[in-house]
PDB file of C-alpha atoms in Angstrom:
ATOM      1  CA  MET A  16      37.886 -28.965  85.568  1.00  0.00           C
ATOM      2  CA  LYS A  17      40.353 -30.427  83.107  1.00  0.00           C
ATOM      3  CA  LYS A  18      37.545 -31.001  80.562  1.00  0.00           C
ATOM      4  CA  ILE A  19      36.405 -27.395  80.897  1.00  0.00           C
ATOM      5  CA  CYS A  20      39.944 -26.151  80.263  1.00  0.00           C
ATOM      6  CA  ILE A  21      40.320 -28.387  77.216  1.00  0.00           C
ATOM      7  CA  VAL A  22      36.944 -27.356  75.799  1.00  0.00           C
ATOM      8  CA  THR A  23      37.748 -23.691  76.450  1.00  0.00           C
ATOM      9  CA  LEU A  24      41.115 -24.093  74.744  1.00  0.00           C
ATOM     10  CA  ILE A  25      39.533 -25.791  71.707  1.00  0.00           C
ATOM     11  CA  VAL A  26      36.882 -23.070  71.425  1.00  0.00           C
ATOM     12  CA  TYR A  27      39.544 -20.360  71.754  1.00  0.00           C
ATOM     13  CA  ILE A  28      41.720 -21.966  69.064  1.00  0.00           C
ATOM     14  CA  SER A  29      38.741 -22.373  66.738  1.00  0.00           C
ATOM     15  CA  PHE A  30      37.920 -18.673  67.115  1.00  0.00           C
ATOM     16  CA  LEU A  31      41.512 -17.762  66.341  1.00  0.00           C
ATOM     17  CA  SER A  32      41.561 -19.979  63.270  1.00  0.00           C
ATOM     18  CA  CYS A  33      38.511 -18.261  61.785  1.00  0.00           C
ATOM     19  CA  ALA A  34      39.668 -15.611  59.371  1.00  0.00           C
ATOM     20  CA  THR A  35      38.136 -12.257  60.058  1.00  0.00           C
ATOM     21  CA  LYS A  36      37.655 -10.196  56.986  1.00  0.00           C
ATOM     22  CA  LYS A  37      38.200  -6.490  57.259  1.00  0.00           C
ATOM     23  CA  GLY A  38      36.507  -3.899  55.164  1.00  0.00           C
ATOM     24  CA  VAL A  39      38.560  -1.521  53.059  1.00  0.00           C
ATOM     25  CA  VAL A  40      37.346   1.892  51.909  1.00  0.00           C
ATOM     26  CA  ALA A  41      39.143   4.602  49.946  1.00  0.00           C
ATOM     27  CA  ARG A  42      37.358   7.670  48.604  1.00  0.00           C
ATOM     28  CA  LYS A  43      38.654  10.699  46.703  1.00  0.00           C
ATOM     29  CA  ILE A  44      35.299  12.307  45.988  1.00  0.00           C
ATOM     30  CA  ALA A  45      31.663  11.667  46.804  1.00  0.00           C
ATOM     31  CA  ILE A  46      29.460  10.346  44.019  1.00  0.00           C
ATOM     32  CA  THR A  47      26.237  12.101  44.894  1.00  0.00           C
ATOM     33  CA  PRO A  48      22.662  11.287  43.863  1.00  0.00           C
ATOM     34  CA  GLY A  49      21.882  12.799  40.483  1.00  0.00           C
ATOM     35  CA  SER A  50      25.229  11.688  39.051  1.00  0.00           C
ATOM     36  CA  ARG A  51      25.103   9.949  35.678  1.00  0.00           C
ATOM     37  CA  ILE A  52      26.408   6.415  36.165  1.00  0.00           C
ATOM     38  CA  VAL A  53      26.804   3.071  34.433  1.00  0.00           C
ATOM     39  CA  VAL A  54      26.702   0.033  36.722  1.00  0.00           C
ATOM     40  CA  ILE A  55      28.377  -3.172  35.586  1.00  0.00           C
ATOM     41  CA  ALA A  56      27.917  -6.287  37.708  1.00  0.00           C
ATOM     42  CA  ASN A  57      28.705  -9.823  36.643  1.00  0.00           C
ATOM     43  CA  HIS A  58      25.430 -11.340  37.815  1.00  0.00           C
ATOM     44  CA  THR A  59      22.190 -12.670  36.389  1.00  0.00           C
ATOM     45  CA  ASN A  60      19.656 -10.191  35.019  1.00  0.00           C
ATOM     46  CA  ASN A  61      17.321 -10.386  38.009  1.00  0.00           C
ATOM     47  CA  ILE A  62      20.174  -9.432  40.353  1.00  0.00           C
ATOM     48  CA  LYS A  63      21.301  -6.674  37.965  1.00  0.00           C
ATOM     49  CA  ASN A  64      17.753  -5.308  38.047  1.00  0.00           C
ATOM     50  CA  VAL A  65      17.810  -5.175  41.853  1.00  0.00           C
ATOM     51  CA  ILE A  66      21.149  -3.334  41.774  1.00  0.00           C
ATOM     52  CA  ILE A  67      19.947  -0.824  39.171  1.00  0.00           C
ATOM     53  CA  ALA A  68      16.644  -0.316  41.026  1.00  0.00           C
ATOM     54  CA  ARG A  69      18.490   0.498  44.261  1.00  0.00           C
ATOM     55  CA  PHE A  70      20.537   3.169  42.459  1.00  0.00           C
ATOM     56  CA  MET A  71      17.442   4.565  40.731  1.00  0.00           C
ATOM     57  CA  ASN A  72      15.570   4.713  44.061  1.00  0.00           C
ATOM     58  CA  LYS A  73      18.435   6.841  45.428  1.00  0.00           C
ATOM     59  CA  ASN A  74      18.027   9.307  42.500  1.00  0.00           C
ATOM     60  CA  TYR A  75      21.064   8.277  40.451  1.00  0.00           C
ATOM     61  CA  SER A  76      20.750   8.649  36.685  1.00  0.00           C
ATOM     62  CA  VAL A  77      21.539   5.088  35.581  1.00  0.00           C
ATOM     63  CA  LYS A  78      22.408   4.697  31.905  1.00  0.00           C
ATOM     64  CA  ALA A  79      21.357   1.582  29.996  1.00  0.00           C
ATOM     65  CA  PHE A  80      24.579  -0.321  29.434  1.00  0.00           C
ATOM     66  CA  ASN A  81      25.600  -3.970  29.616  1.00  0.00           C
ATOM     67  CA  ALA A  82      29.065  -5.451  29.847  1.00  0.00           C
ATOM     68  CA  SER A  83      28.312  -7.196  26.551  1.00  0.00           C
ATOM     69  CA  ASP A  84      28.212  -3.726  24.947  1.00  0.00           C
ATOM     70  CA  LEU A  85      31.995  -3.628  25.356  1.00  0.00           C
ATOM     71  CA  TYR A  86      32.512  -5.987  22.431  1.00  0.00           C
ATOM     72  CA  THR A  87      30.945  -6.505  19.048  1.00  0.00           C
ATOM     73  CA  ILE A  88      30.645  -9.420  16.665  1.00  0.00           C
ATOM     74  CA  GLU A  89      33.840  -8.138  15.019  1.00  0.00           C
ATOM     75  CA  ASP A  90      35.695  -9.120  18.202  1.00  0.00           C
ATOM     76  CA  VAL A  91      34.590 -12.752  17.957  1.00  0.00           C
ATOM     77  CA  TYR A  92      36.579 -15.004  15.673  1.00  0.00           C
ATOM     78  CA  ASP A  93      35.402 -18.388  14.436  1.00  0.00           C
ATOM     79  CA  VAL A  94      38.314 -20.516  13.317  1.00  0.00           C
ATOM     80  CA  LYS A  95      36.944 -22.914  10.734  1.00  0.00           C
ATOM     81  CA  ASP A  96      40.236 -24.385   9.537  1.00  0.00           C
ATOM     82  CA  PHE A  97      42.904 -24.741  12.218  1.00  0.00           C
ATOM     83  CA  LYS A  98      45.511 -25.606   9.560  1.00  0.00           C
ATOM     84  CA  LYS A  99      45.466 -21.974   8.494  1.00  0.00           C
ATOM     85  CA  VAL A 100      46.393 -20.742  11.963  1.00  0.00           C
ATOM     86  CA  ALA A 101      48.865 -23.481  12.864  1.00  0.00           C
ATOM     87  CA  TYR A 102      52.517 -22.549  13.163  1.00  0.00           C
ATOM     88  CA  MET A 103      54.280 -25.402  11.395  1.00  0.00           C
ATOM     89  CA  GLN A 104      57.971 -25.443  12.172  1.00  0.00           C
ATOM     90  CA  PRO A 105      60.381 -28.238  12.983  1.00  0.00           C
ATOM     91  CA  LEU A 106      61.597 -27.940  16.540  1.00  0.00           C
ATOM     92  CA  LYS A 107      65.285 -27.258  16.069  1.00  0.00           C
ATOM     93  CA  ASN A 108      67.228 -25.051  18.422  1.00  0.00           C
ATOM     94  CA  ASP A 109      67.988 -22.419  15.785  1.00  0.00           C
ATOM     95  CA  ASN A 110      64.289 -22.070  14.921  1.00  0.00           C
ATOM     96  CA  MET A 111      63.024 -21.820  18.501  1.00  0.00           C
ATOM     97  CA  LEU A 112      64.003 -18.162  18.627  1.00  0.00           C
ATOM     98  CA  SER A 113      61.759 -17.306  15.676  1.00  0.00           C
ATOM     99  CA  PHE A 114      58.915 -19.335  17.196  1.00  0.00           C
ATOM    100  CA  GLU A 115      59.254 -17.488  20.518  1.00  0.00           C
ATOM    101  CA  LYS A 116      59.289 -14.147  18.681  1.00  0.00           C
ATOM    102  CA  ALA A 117      56.111 -15.075  16.795  1.00  0.00           C
ATOM    103  CA  VAL A 118      54.338 -16.050  20.021  1.00  0.00           C
ATOM    104  CA  GLU A 119      55.514 -12.835  21.690  1.00  0.00           C
ATOM    105  CA  ASN A 120      54.238 -10.742  18.768  1.00  0.00           C
ATOM    106  CA  ILE A 121      50.826 -12.444  18.835  1.00  0.00           C
ATOM    107  CA  TYR A 122      50.616 -11.852  22.597  1.00  0.00           C
ATOM    108  CA  LYS A 123      51.549  -8.179  22.280  1.00  0.00           C
ATOM    109  CA  LEU A 124      49.055  -7.672  19.464  1.00  0.00           C
ATOM    110  CA  HIS A 125      46.265  -9.116  21.615  1.00  0.00           C
ATOM    111  CA  ILE A 126      47.223  -7.103  24.712  1.00  0.00           C
ATOM    112  CA  TYR A 127      47.586  -3.797  22.869  1.00  0.00           C
ATOM    113  CA  ASN A 128      44.320  -4.339  21.011  1.00  0.00           C
ATOM    114  CA  TYR A 129      42.587  -5.074  24.325  1.00  0.00           C
ATOM    115  CA  GLU A 130      43.946  -1.893  25.907  1.00  0.00           C
ATOM    116  CA  LEU A 131      42.889   0.141  22.881  1.00  0.00           C
ATOM    117  CA  SER A 132      39.410  -1.424  22.865  1.00  0.00           C
ATOM    118  CA  LYS A 133      39.024  -0.773  26.597  1.00  0.00           C
ATOM    119  CA  ALA A 134      40.040   2.871  26.226  1.00  0.00           C
ATOM    120  CA  GLU A 135      37.626   3.334  23.317  1.00  0.00           C
ATOM    121  CA  ALA A 136      34.750   1.705  25.246  1.00  0.00           C
ATOM    122  CA  LEU A 137      35.330   3.915  28.293  1.00  0.00           C
ATOM    123  CA  SER A 138      35.545   6.993  26.085  1.00  0.00           C
ATOM    124  CA  ASP A 139      32.287   6.008  24.357  1.00  0.00           C
ATOM    125  CA  MET A 140      30.594   5.647  27.749  1.00  0.00           C
ATOM    126  CA  ARG A 141      31.524   9.214  28.548  1.00  0.00           C
ATOM    127  CA  THR A 142      30.796  10.818  25.163  1.00  0.00           C
ATOM    128  CA  LYS A 143      27.922   8.799  23.664  1.00  0.00           C
ATOM    129  CA  TYR A 144      26.084   7.979  26.876  1.00  0.00           C
ATOM    130  CA  GLY A 145      26.984  11.132  28.812  1.00  0.00           C
ATOM    131  CA  THR A 146      28.183   9.111  31.785  1.00  0.00           C
ATOM    132  CA  GLN A 147      30.243  10.592  34.611  1.00  0.00           C
ATOM    133  CA  TYR A 148      31.115   7.441  36.559  1.00  0.00           C
ATOM    134  CA  LEU A 149      31.496   3.746  35.899  1.00  0.00           C
ATOM    135  CA  ILE A 150      30.520   1.620  38.905  1.00  0.00           C
ATOM    136  CA  LEU A 151      31.852  -1.950  38.993  1.00  0.00           C
ATOM    137  CA  MET A 152      30.368  -4.369  41.529  1.00  0.00           C
ATOM    138  CA  GLU A 153      30.698  -7.963  42.584  1.00  0.00           C
ATOM    139  CA  LEU A 154      28.340  -9.171  45.274  1.00  0.00           C
ATOM    140  CA  LYS A 155      29.085 -12.287  47.296  1.00  0.00           C
ATOM    141  CA  ASP A 156      27.233 -14.394  49.826  1.00  0.00           C
ATOM    142  CA  TRP A 157      27.746 -13.722  53.499  1.00  0.00           C
ATOM    143  CA  GLN A 158      31.088 -14.967  54.842  1.00  0.00           C
ATOM    144  CA  LYS A 159      32.733 -13.573  51.721  1.00  0.00           C
ATOM    145  CA  VAL A 160      33.796 -10.104  50.662  1.00  0.00           C
ATOM    146  CA  SER A 161      31.735  -8.092  48.203  1.00  0.00           C
ATOM    147  CA  TRP A 162      33.518  -5.283  46.410  1.00  0.00           C
ATOM    148  CA  ALA A 163      32.735  -2.221  44.363  1.00  0.00           C
ATOM    149  CA  ARG A 164      34.688   0.602  42.775  1.00  0.00           C
ATOM    150  CA  ALA A 165      33.948   3.787  40.876  1.00  0.00           C
ATOM    151  CA  ILE A 166      35.943   5.243  37.983  1.00  0.00           C
ATOM    152  CA  ASP A 167      35.679   8.894  36.977  1.00  0.00           C
ATOM    153  CA  LEU A 168      35.357   8.724  33.193  1.00  0.00           C
ATOM    154  CA  THR A 169      36.675  12.251  32.627  1.00  0.00           C
ATOM    155  CA  ASN A 170      40.186  11.300  33.747  1.00  0.00           C
ATOM    156  CA  MET A 171      39.924   7.474  34.130  1.00  0.00           C
ATOM    157  CA  GLU A 172      40.846   7.733  37.801  1.00  0.00           C
ATOM    158  CA  VAL A 173      39.552   5.381  40.479  1.00  0.00           C
ATOM    159  CA  VAL A 174      37.697   7.687  42.877  1.00  0.00           C
ATOM    160  CA  TRP A 175      36.117   5.194  45.275  1.00  0.00           C
ATOM    161  CA  VAL A 176      36.771   1.591  46.204  1.00  0.00           C
ATOM    162  CA  GLU A 177      35.415  -0.638  48.940  1.00  0.00           C
ATOM    163  CA  ASN A 178      35.669  -4.235  50.087  1.00  0.00           C
ATOM    164  CA  TYR A 179      32.693  -5.075  52.272  1.00  0.00           C
ATOM    165  CA  PRO A 180      32.664  -8.302  54.292  1.00  0.00           C
ATOM    166  CA  ALA A 181      29.001  -9.277  54.160  1.00  0.00           C
ATOM    167  CA  GLN A 182      27.369 -10.160  57.458  1.00  0.00           C
ATOM    168  CA  TYR A 183      24.870 -12.938  58.097  1.00  0.00           C
ATOM    169  CA  LYS A 184      22.002 -10.437  58.302  1.00  0.00           C
ATOM    170  CA  ASP A 185      22.902  -8.776  54.970  1.00  0.00           C
ATOM    171  CA  THR A 186      20.731  -9.154  51.906  1.00  0.00           C
ATOM    172  CA  LEU A 187      21.406  -8.135  48.326  1.00  0.00           C
ATOM    173  CA  GLU A 188      19.552  -4.877  48.946  1.00  0.00           C
ATOM    174  CA  THR A 189      21.410  -4.017  52.161  1.00  0.00           C
ATOM    175  CA  VAL A 190      24.813  -4.616  50.566  1.00  0.00           C
ATOM    176  CA  VAL A 191      23.976  -2.430  47.547  1.00  0.00           C
ATOM    177  CA  ASP A 192      22.528   0.247  49.856  1.00  0.00           C
ATOM    178  CA  HIS A 193      25.717   0.094  51.929  1.00  0.00           C
ATOM    179  CA  PHE A 194      27.824   0.704  48.817  1.00  0.00           C
ATOM    180  CA  ILE A 195      25.584   3.583  47.713  1.00  0.00           C
ATOM    181  CA  ALA A 196      25.788   5.205  51.150  1.00  0.00           C
ATOM    182  CA  SER A 197      29.557   4.728  51.263  1.00  0.00           C
ATOM    183  CA  MET A 198      30.261   6.257  47.857  1.00  0.00           C
ATOM    184  CA  SER A 199      27.920   9.207  48.381  1.00  0.00           C
ATOM    185  CA  LYS A 200      29.464  10.412  51.688  1.00  0.00           C
TER     186      LYS A 200
END
């Protein structure tokens, strides 16, 4: 009897220690079939093809777009001579302020340029490609949480978001179909 109680207690504690993942869904509008979308997923091409095929099979107008389209060769810098980019300054207390200012200015320049580039890329998606919604997805193995979100490109507002804890029986196709069903309600 004592062994049964101990085993039961161990099993109960092990169940309590397992983290249960809860799904999260928020939706402002339904993204119905026929909508013009761009899907960006950070996966290999064969998985991207499955994702795009699932959307196409549900009658979404999927635009040809890759995440690599967000940057050009102009955004890539090859530093051939690091002496030209080095900040040579003796480390005295009175000069540290100017060094910190220089680092802060470089950081701000990078951040503001990124924000500007992002805004231009999203605007191009809407105007050049005629896209209504940007769908971002990350698919995980079971026991982990897959997520997706949709951005309305007319006002840059997030209109749907979901965290989906994948189940053991889920496949790539069932998770993508779940997201499509969820966003189109």
